Coordinates of C-alpha atoms in Angstrom, one line a residue:
Chain A
M1 CA -42.1 -62.8 142.1
P2 CA -39.9 -63.6 145.1
N3 CA -39.8 -66.8 146.9
S4 CA -41.6 -66.9 150.2
P5 CA -39.4 -67.1 153.3
S6 CA -40.3 -70.8 153.8
E7 CA -38.6 -71.6 150.6
T8 CA -35.3 -70.2 151.6
P9 CA -32.7 -72.9 151.1
R10 CA -31.5 -74.7 154.3
P11 CA -27.8 -74.3 155.1
P12 CA -25.6 -77.3 154.1
D13 CA -25.0 -78.3 157.7
A14 CA -28.7 -78.4 158.5
P15 CA -30.1 -81.7 159.7
R16 CA -31.3 -84.0 156.8
R17 CA -35.1 -83.6 156.4
I18 CA -37.2 -86.8 156.2
K19 CA -40.9 -86.5 155.3
V20 CA -43.1 -88.9 157.1
Q21 CA -46.7 -89.8 156.0
R22 CA -49.4 -91.8 157.8
R23 CA -50.0 -93.7 154.6
G24 CA -47.1 -93.8 152.2
P25 CA -43.3 -94.1 152.1
L26 CA -40.7 -92.1 154.0
L27 CA -39.2 -89.5 151.7
V28 CA -35.5 -88.9 152.2
E29 CA -33.1 -86.7 150.3
G30 CA -30.6 -88.9 148.4
P31 CA -28.1 -90.4 148.0
V32 CA -28.8 -92.9 150.7
E33 CA -27.3 -96.2 151.9
V34 CA -29.7 -98.5 153.7
E35 CA -28.6 -101.3 155.9
L36 CA -31.0 -104.2 155.9
E37 CA -31.8 -106.7 158.7
D38 CA -29.3 -109.3 157.3
G39 CA -26.5 -106.7 157.5
T40 CA -26.3 -106.1 153.7
T41 CA -26.6 -102.6 152.4
V42 CA -28.3 -101.2 149.3
S43 CA -27.8 -97.7 148.0
S44 CA -29.6 -95.2 145.7
D45 CA -28.2 -92.0 144.4
R46 CA -31.6 -90.7 143.3
F47 CA -32.2 -87.0 144.3
R48 CA -35.1 -88.2 146.6
V49 CA -35.7 -91.7 147.8
A50 CA -39.0 -93.3 148.9
L51 CA -38.5 -95.9 151.6
C52 CA -41.2 -98.5 152.1
T53 CA -42.9 -98.4 155.5
C54 CA -45.8 -100.8 154.8
R55 CA -43.5 -103.7 154.3
R56 CA -45.5 -104.8 151.3
S57 CA -43.0 -103.6 148.7
R58 CA -41.6 -106.2 146.4
R59 CA -38.5 -104.0 145.9
Y60 CA -38.0 -103.4 149.7
P61 CA -36.6 -101.2 151.1
W62 CA -37.7 -99.0 148.1
C63 CA -41.4 -98.1 147.8
D64 CA -43.2 -99.7 144.9
T65 CA -46.6 -98.2 145.7
S66 CA -47.9 -101.4 147.2
H67 CA -49.3 -99.4 150.1
R68 CA -52.1 -98.2 147.9
A69 CA -55.7 -99.0 148.6
R70 CA -57.2 -101.7 146.5
S71 CA -60.6 -101.8 144.8
S72 CA -62.5 -104.6 143.3
G73 CA -63.3 -102.9 140.0
P74 CA -61.4 -103.3 136.7
G75 CA -58.9 -100.8 135.3
D76 CA -55.3 -100.2 134.4
G77 CA -54.7 -96.8 135.8
P78 CA -55.0 -94.4 132.9
A79 CA -51.6 -93.3 132.0
A80 CA -48.6 -94.2 129.9
E81 CA -45.8 -95.7 131.9
N82 CA -43.4 -92.9 132.3
Chain B
M1 CA -41.6 -87.7 106.4
P2 CA -44.3 -90.1 107.4
T3 CA -46.7 -91.5 104.8
A4 CA -49.9 -89.4 104.5
R5 CA -53.1 -90.8 106.0
G6 CA -55.4 -88.4 104.2
P7 CA -55.6 -84.9 102.7
L8 CA -54.5 -83.0 105.8
S9 CA -51.4 -84.9 106.5
E10 CA -50.7 -85.0 102.7
A11 CA -50.9 -81.2 102.5
V12 CA -48.8 -80.6 105.7
G13 CA -46.2 -83.0 104.5
A14 CA -46.1 -81.4 101.0
H15 CA -45.8 -77.9 102.6
L16 CA -42.9 -79.1 104.8
L17 CA -41.1 -80.5 101.7
G18 CA -41.9 -77.3 99.7
T19 CA -44.0 -79.2 97.1
G20 CA -47.5 -78.1 97.8
P21 CA -50.0 -75.8 99.6
L22 CA -51.2 -76.1 103.2
P23 CA -54.6 -77.5 103.9
S24 CA -57.6 -75.2 103.8
P25 CA -59.5 -74.2 107.0
E26 CA -62.5 -76.1 105.5
A27 CA -60.4 -79.3 105.2
V28 CA -59.2 -78.8 108.9
A29 CA -62.8 -78.4 109.9
A30 CA -64.0 -81.5 108.0
A31 CA -61.6 -84.2 109.2
P32 CA -62.6 -86.6 112.1
V33 CA -60.9 -85.1 115.1
Y34 CA -59.5 -88.4 116.6
G35 CA -58.9 -89.9 113.1
D36 CA -55.6 -90.9 111.5
D37 CA -55.4 -87.9 109.2
L38 CA -55.9 -85.1 111.6
Q39 CA -53.8 -86.7 114.3
L40 CA -50.9 -87.3 112.0
A41 CA -51.1 -83.7 110.6
L42 CA -50.9 -82.4 114.1
Y43 CA -48.1 -84.7 115.0
Q44 CA -46.2 -83.5 111.9
C45 CA -46.6 -79.8 113.1
Y46 CA -45.4 -80.7 116.6
E47 CA -42.5 -82.8 115.5
L48 CA -40.8 -79.6 114.2
H49 CA -40.4 -78.5 117.9
Y50 CA -38.6 -81.8 118.8
R51 CA -36.3 -83.3 116.3
G52 CA -37.9 -82.4 113.0
F53 CA -37.9 -84.5 109.8
A54 CA -35.1 -85.4 107.4
G55 CA -35.2 -83.0 104.4
V56 CA -37.3 -80.4 106.2
R57 CA -35.9 -76.9 106.8
P58 CA -35.6 -76.4 110.6
D59 CA -36.9 -72.8 110.5
L60 CA -40.3 -74.0 109.3
E61 CA -40.9 -74.6 113.0
W62 CA -41.9 -70.9 113.1
D63 CA -43.6 -70.7 109.7
P64 CA -46.6 -68.4 110.2
G65 CA -48.8 -70.3 107.7
L66 CA -48.0 -73.6 109.3
L67 CA -48.6 -72.2 112.8
G68 CA -52.0 -71.0 111.6
V69 CA -52.9 -74.5 110.4
R70 CA -51.6 -76.0 113.6
A71 CA -53.8 -73.6 115.6
G72 CA -56.8 -74.8 113.7
L73 CA -56.0 -78.4 114.3
E74 CA -55.3 -77.7 118.0
R75 CA -58.6 -75.9 118.5
R76 CA -60.5 -78.9 117.1
F77 CA -58.5 -81.4 119.3
L78 CA -58.7 -79.3 122.5
S79 CA -62.5 -78.6 122.0
A80 CA -63.1 -82.4 121.5
L81 CA -61.0 -83.2 124.6
R82 CA -62.8 -80.7 126.7
A83 CA -66.2 -81.9 125.5
D84 CA -65.5 -85.7 125.7
T85 CA -63.5 -86.0 128.9
P86 CA -65.5 -86.9 132.0
V87 CA -63.9 -84.8 134.7
H88 CA -63.8 -85.1 138.5
D89 CA -65.1 -82.4 140.8
S90 CA -61.8 -81.5 142.4
V91 CA -58.1 -82.2 142.2
A92 CA -58.3 -84.3 145.4
D93 CA -61.0 -86.5 143.8
A94 CA -59.1 -86.9 140.5
V95 CA -55.8 -87.7 142.2
G96 CA -57.6 -90.0 144.7
A97 CA -59.2 -92.0 141.9
L98 CA -55.7 -92.8 140.6
L99 CA -54.4 -93.9 143.9
V100 CA -56.7 -96.9 144.1
E101 CA -55.4 -100.1 142.5
P102 CA -57.9 -102.5 141.1
V103 CA -57.5 -106.1 142.4
H104 CA -58.6 -107.6 139.1
G105 CA -57.4 -105.1 136.5
E106 CA -58.3 -105.5 132.9
G107 CA -56.0 -103.0 131.2
V108 CA -53.2 -103.4 128.7
S109 CA -50.5 -103.9 131.3
H110 CA -52.6 -106.6 133.0
F111 CA -53.1 -108.3 129.7
L112 CA -49.4 -108.2 128.8
R113 CA -48.4 -109.5 132.2
D114 CA -50.8 -112.4 132.1
E115 CA -50.9 -113.5 128.5
G116 CA -49.0 -111.1 126.3
E117 CA -47.2 -112.8 123.5
W118 CA -43.9 -111.8 122.1
W119 CA -45.4 -110.1 119.0
Q120 CA -47.8 -108.1 121.3
L121 CA -44.9 -106.9 123.5
R122 CA -43.1 -105.8 120.4
E123 CA -46.2 -103.9 119.1
Y124 CA -46.7 -102.3 122.4
A125 CA -43.1 -101.0 122.5
A126 CA -43.3 -99.8 118.9
Q127 CA -46.4 -97.8 119.6
R128 CA -45.0 -96.4 122.9
S129 CA -41.7 -95.5 121.3
L130 CA -43.3 -92.4 119.9
Y131 CA -43.4 -91.1 123.4
H132 CA -40.6 -92.9 125.2
L133 CA -37.9 -91.9 122.7
K134 CA -38.7 -88.3 123.6
E135 CA -39.6 -89.2 127.2
A136 CA -39.9 -86.2 129.5
D137 CA -39.4 -83.7 126.6
P138 CA -43.0 -82.5 126.2
H139 CA -43.0 -81.8 130.0
A140 CA -39.7 -79.8 130.0
W141 CA -41.6 -77.0 128.3
V142 CA -43.6 -76.3 131.4
L143 CA -40.5 -75.4 133.5
P144 CA -40.3 -71.7 132.4
R145 CA -44.1 -71.3 133.2
L146 CA -43.7 -72.4 136.9
W147 CA -42.2 -70.7 139.9
G148 CA -40.8 -71.6 143.3
R149 CA -41.7 -75.0 144.8
A150 CA -43.5 -76.3 141.7
K151 CA -40.6 -75.3 139.4
A152 CA -37.9 -76.8 141.7
A153 CA -39.7 -80.0 142.1
M154 CA -40.6 -80.3 138.4
A155 CA -37.0 -79.7 137.4
A156 CA -35.8 -82.3 139.9
V157 CA -38.1 -85.0 138.5
E158 CA -37.1 -84.0 134.9
F159 CA -33.4 -84.3 136.0
D160 CA -34.2 -87.9 137.1
E161 CA -36.0 -88.6 133.8
Y162 CA -32.9 -87.4 132.0
G163 CA -30.7 -89.8 133.9
G164 CA -29.4 -87.5 136.6
G165 CA -26.8 -86.2 134.3
R166 CA -25.7 -89.5 132.9
A167 CA -26.4 -90.2 129.3
D168 CA -26.6 -94.0 129.7
R169 CA -29.4 -93.5 132.2
V170 CA -31.6 -91.1 130.3
H171 CA -35.0 -92.8 130.2
A172 CA -35.3 -92.4 126.4
R173 CA -31.9 -94.2 126.2
L174 CA -33.2 -97.0 128.4
F175 CA -36.2 -97.4 126.2
A176 CA -34.0 -97.6 123.1
D177 CA -32.1 -100.4 124.8
L178 CA -35.4 -102.1 125.6
M179 CA -36.3 -101.9 121.9
T180 CA -33.0 -103.5 121.0
D181 CA -33.8 -106.4 123.3
L182 CA -37.2 -106.7 121.5
D183 CA -35.4 -106.8 118.2
L184 CA -37.0 -103.5 117.1
D185 CA -35.5 -100.6 115.2
A186 CA -34.7 -98.1 118.0
A187 CA -34.1 -95.1 115.7
Y188 CA -36.1 -92.0 116.5
G189 CA -39.3 -91.9 114.5
A190 CA -38.8 -95.4 113.0
H191 CA -42.4 -96.5 114.0
L192 CA -44.3 -93.3 113.2
D193 CA -46.0 -94.9 110.2
A194 CA -46.9 -97.9 112.2
A195 CA -48.5 -96.1 115.2
S196 CA -52.3 -96.0 115.5
A197 CA -54.3 -92.7 115.6
E198 CA -55.1 -93.5 119.3
C199 CA -51.4 -93.6 120.0
L200 CA -50.7 -90.3 118.1
A201 CA -53.4 -88.6 120.1
T202 CA -51.7 -89.4 123.5
V203 CA -48.5 -87.9 122.3
N204 CA -50.2 -84.9 120.6
M205 CA -52.0 -84.1 123.9
M206 CA -48.6 -83.8 125.7
S207 CA -47.2 -81.5 123.0
L208 CA -50.4 -79.4 123.1
F209 CA -50.3 -79.0 126.9
G210 CA -46.5 -78.5 126.9
L211 CA -46.3 -75.9 124.2
H212 CA -49.1 -73.6 125.5
R213 CA -48.5 -71.6 128.7
S214 CA -52.2 -71.2 128.9
L215 CA -52.4 -75.0 129.4
R216 CA -49.7 -75.2 132.1
G217 CA -52.3 -76.5 134.7
A218 CA -53.4 -79.2 132.3
L219 CA -49.7 -80.2 131.6
V220 CA -49.1 -80.5 135.4
G221 CA -52.3 -82.6 135.7
H222 CA -51.3 -84.8 132.8
F223 CA -47.8 -85.3 134.2
A224 CA -49.2 -86.2 137.6
A225 CA -51.5 -88.8 136.1
V226 CA -48.6 -90.4 134.3
E227 CA -46.4 -90.5 137.3
I228 CA -49.0 -91.7 139.7
T229 CA -50.2 -94.6 137.5
S230 CA -46.7 -95.6 136.2
S231 CA -45.3 -97.5 139.1
P232 CA -47.9 -100.3 139.3
G233 CA -48.2 -100.5 135.5
S234 CA -44.5 -100.7 135.1
R235 CA -44.3 -103.6 137.6
R236 CA -46.8 -105.5 135.4
L237 CA -44.8 -104.7 132.3
A238 CA -41.6 -105.7 134.0
E239 CA -43.2 -109.1 134.8
A240 CA -44.3 -109.4 131.2
M241 CA -40.8 -108.9 130.0
R242 CA -39.4 -111.4 132.6
R243 CA -42.1 -114.0 131.7
T244 CA -41.3 -113.8 128.0
G245 CA -37.5 -113.7 128.5
A246 CA -37.4 -110.4 126.6
G247 CA -33.9 -109.5 128.0
P248 CA -32.2 -107.5 130.7
A249 CA -32.6 -104.0 129.2
A250 CA -36.3 -104.7 128.6
E251 CA -36.8 -105.7 132.2
H252 CA -34.6 -102.8 133.5
F253 CA -36.6 -100.1 131.8
Y254 CA -39.8 -101.1 133.7
D255 CA -38.0 -102.0 136.9
E256 CA -36.4 -98.5 137.0
H257 CA -39.8 -97.0 136.4
V258 CA -41.4 -98.9 139.3
E259 CA -38.9 -97.3 141.7
A260 CA -38.4 -93.9 140.1
D261 CA -42.1 -93.2 139.7
A262 CA -42.9 -94.2 143.2
V263 CA -40.7 -91.2 144.1
H264 CA -41.9 -89.0 141.3
E265 CA -45.6 -89.5 142.3
Q266 CA -44.9 -88.2 145.8
I267 CA -43.0 -85.1 144.5
V268 CA -45.5 -84.3 141.8
R269 CA -48.5 -84.6 144.1
H270 CA -47.0 -82.7 147.1
E271 CA -44.7 -80.3 145.5
V272 CA -45.6 -79.7 141.8
I273 CA -49.4 -79.7 142.1
D274 CA -49.7 -78.2 145.5
G275 CA -47.0 -75.7 144.7
L276 CA -48.7 -74.6 141.5
L277 CA -52.1 -74.3 143.1
E278 CA -50.8 -72.4 146.1
Q279 CA -49.7 -69.7 143.7
E280 CA -52.4 -70.1 141.0
P281 CA -55.4 -71.6 142.6
H282 CA -57.5 -70.7 139.6
L283 CA -55.7 -73.5 137.7
A284 CA -57.3 -76.3 139.7
A285 CA -59.9 -77.0 137.0
D286 CA -57.2 -77.3 134.4
V287 CA -55.2 -79.7 136.6
V288 CA -58.3 -81.9 136.8
F289 CA -58.8 -81.6 133.1
G290 CA -55.1 -82.7 132.5
I291 CA -55.5 -85.7 134.8
D292 CA -58.8 -86.8 133.3
A293 CA -58.0 -86.1 129.6
T294 CA -54.9 -88.4 130.1
G295 CA -57.2 -91.1 131.4
Y296 CA -59.6 -90.6 128.6
L297 CA -57.0 -90.9 125.8
E298 CA -55.2 -93.8 127.4
E299 CA -58.5 -95.6 127.8
R300 CA -59.1 -95.2 124.0
L301 CA -55.7 -96.5 123.2
G302 CA -56.0 -99.4 125.6
T303 CA -59.4 -100.4 124.2
R304 CA -58.0 -100.3 120.7
L305 CA -55.0 -102.4 121.5
L306 CA -56.9 -105.0 123.4
A307 CA -59.6 -105.2 120.7
D308 CA -57.0 -105.9 118.0
W309 CA -55.0 -108.4 120.1
R310 CA -58.0 -110.4 121.3
A311 CA -59.1 -110.7 117.7
G312 CA -55.6 -111.9 116.8
R313 CA -55.0 -108.8 114.7
S314 CA -52.0 -106.5 114.6
S315 CA -52.6 -103.1 116.3
L316 CA -50.1 -101.5 113.9
R317 CA -50.8 -99.8 110.5
T318 CA -47.6 -101.3 109.0
P319 CA -46.2 -104.7 109.9
L320 CA -43.0 -104.9 112.0
P321 CA -40.0 -106.5 110.2
A322 CA -39.8 -110.2 111.2
T323 CA -37.7 -110.8 114.3
H324 CA -34.5 -112.7 114.0
R325 CA -34.5 -113.8 117.7
V326 CA -35.2 -117.4 118.4
R327 CA -38.1 -117.6 120.8
E328 CA -38.5 -121.4 121.2
E329 CA -36.7 -121.4 124.5
I330 CA -39.5 -119.2 126.0
P331 CA -42.1 -121.2 127.8
H332 CA -45.7 -120.6 126.8
T333 CA -48.2 -119.9 129.5
S334 CA -52.0 -120.1 129.5

């Protein structure tokens, strides 16, 4: 089963692709170095990096899923921490 | 070899050691499906596909008689899961339900963050070690069953789980370091006898979904459920580790998962699930089943842990060795 044309790898000199979402982080191909407002830099060598856009992250500039909607009901989320 | 919990696990263990016959189909049919005996027997069968047991011939992994028993155990477990799991109507609904965070959560990670005591954190880690010391392994089996976008994305997430090529960053290694901080034996399999049936069931489900190509949709759904819910849960557990002064490796394991799984969630939702369903839309119901079955079994485990702890009881079947760490410096809260 061949890949569809849209899955053809982009050439190495292609512009870096950033995925934007109305609700959620910016997704950037890693590694990245991020310069913060105070001039300091932080870096991540993860294959993909999620950058916070809602400003609620406690691990800013990295997304920590704080953008999620909140409900008043109880719960833990169902799954094992992975 | 773990200590038997009834006739099924007794017979499977004896067969593995070459000292007795396999259990009969009648015995397989009679055991309570979520009970200790059946879940341990299934766990013993599956473990041959991971690291095996000391003193057990590795080629018993493909022993036809044992595979026959395993198939009987799996049929019972899978039928029960399909019958008992309340499922959402669509993938979008099932995923959407996981993306909402409760303001006043009452789950295990909330409990541990707010009032978990040192012994409860140790018990939690001992139970979870059954999975975390083989973290990402059950999911690696799905890779040959995927293609294109879903395969590439799944492999990328697994690469991250395996430390991006660095042994000291493999998530199972990070968990072993956490266990050392908690003064627990971090050897693979050390806490199998201690783990509850509810905990065995969560790991057996992963092995079941991972080992069967016919359940690839359920495996992807299960993996998505884990990755989507992990980030906020890990934040609470990191706070629990900080509050109790558990140690830097204990904090790091959960801090790393807050960040990593915020990324993995995005990749699994947009690339793995969407990529799989683009090619195999008929698997949508299995993806939903995988998501919701994960929620169902985690809920059972969480209920059991909290019931034991709130009653001041251990959640483990065998006591942990006493800790040698001095805890007096840790402030007590609430």
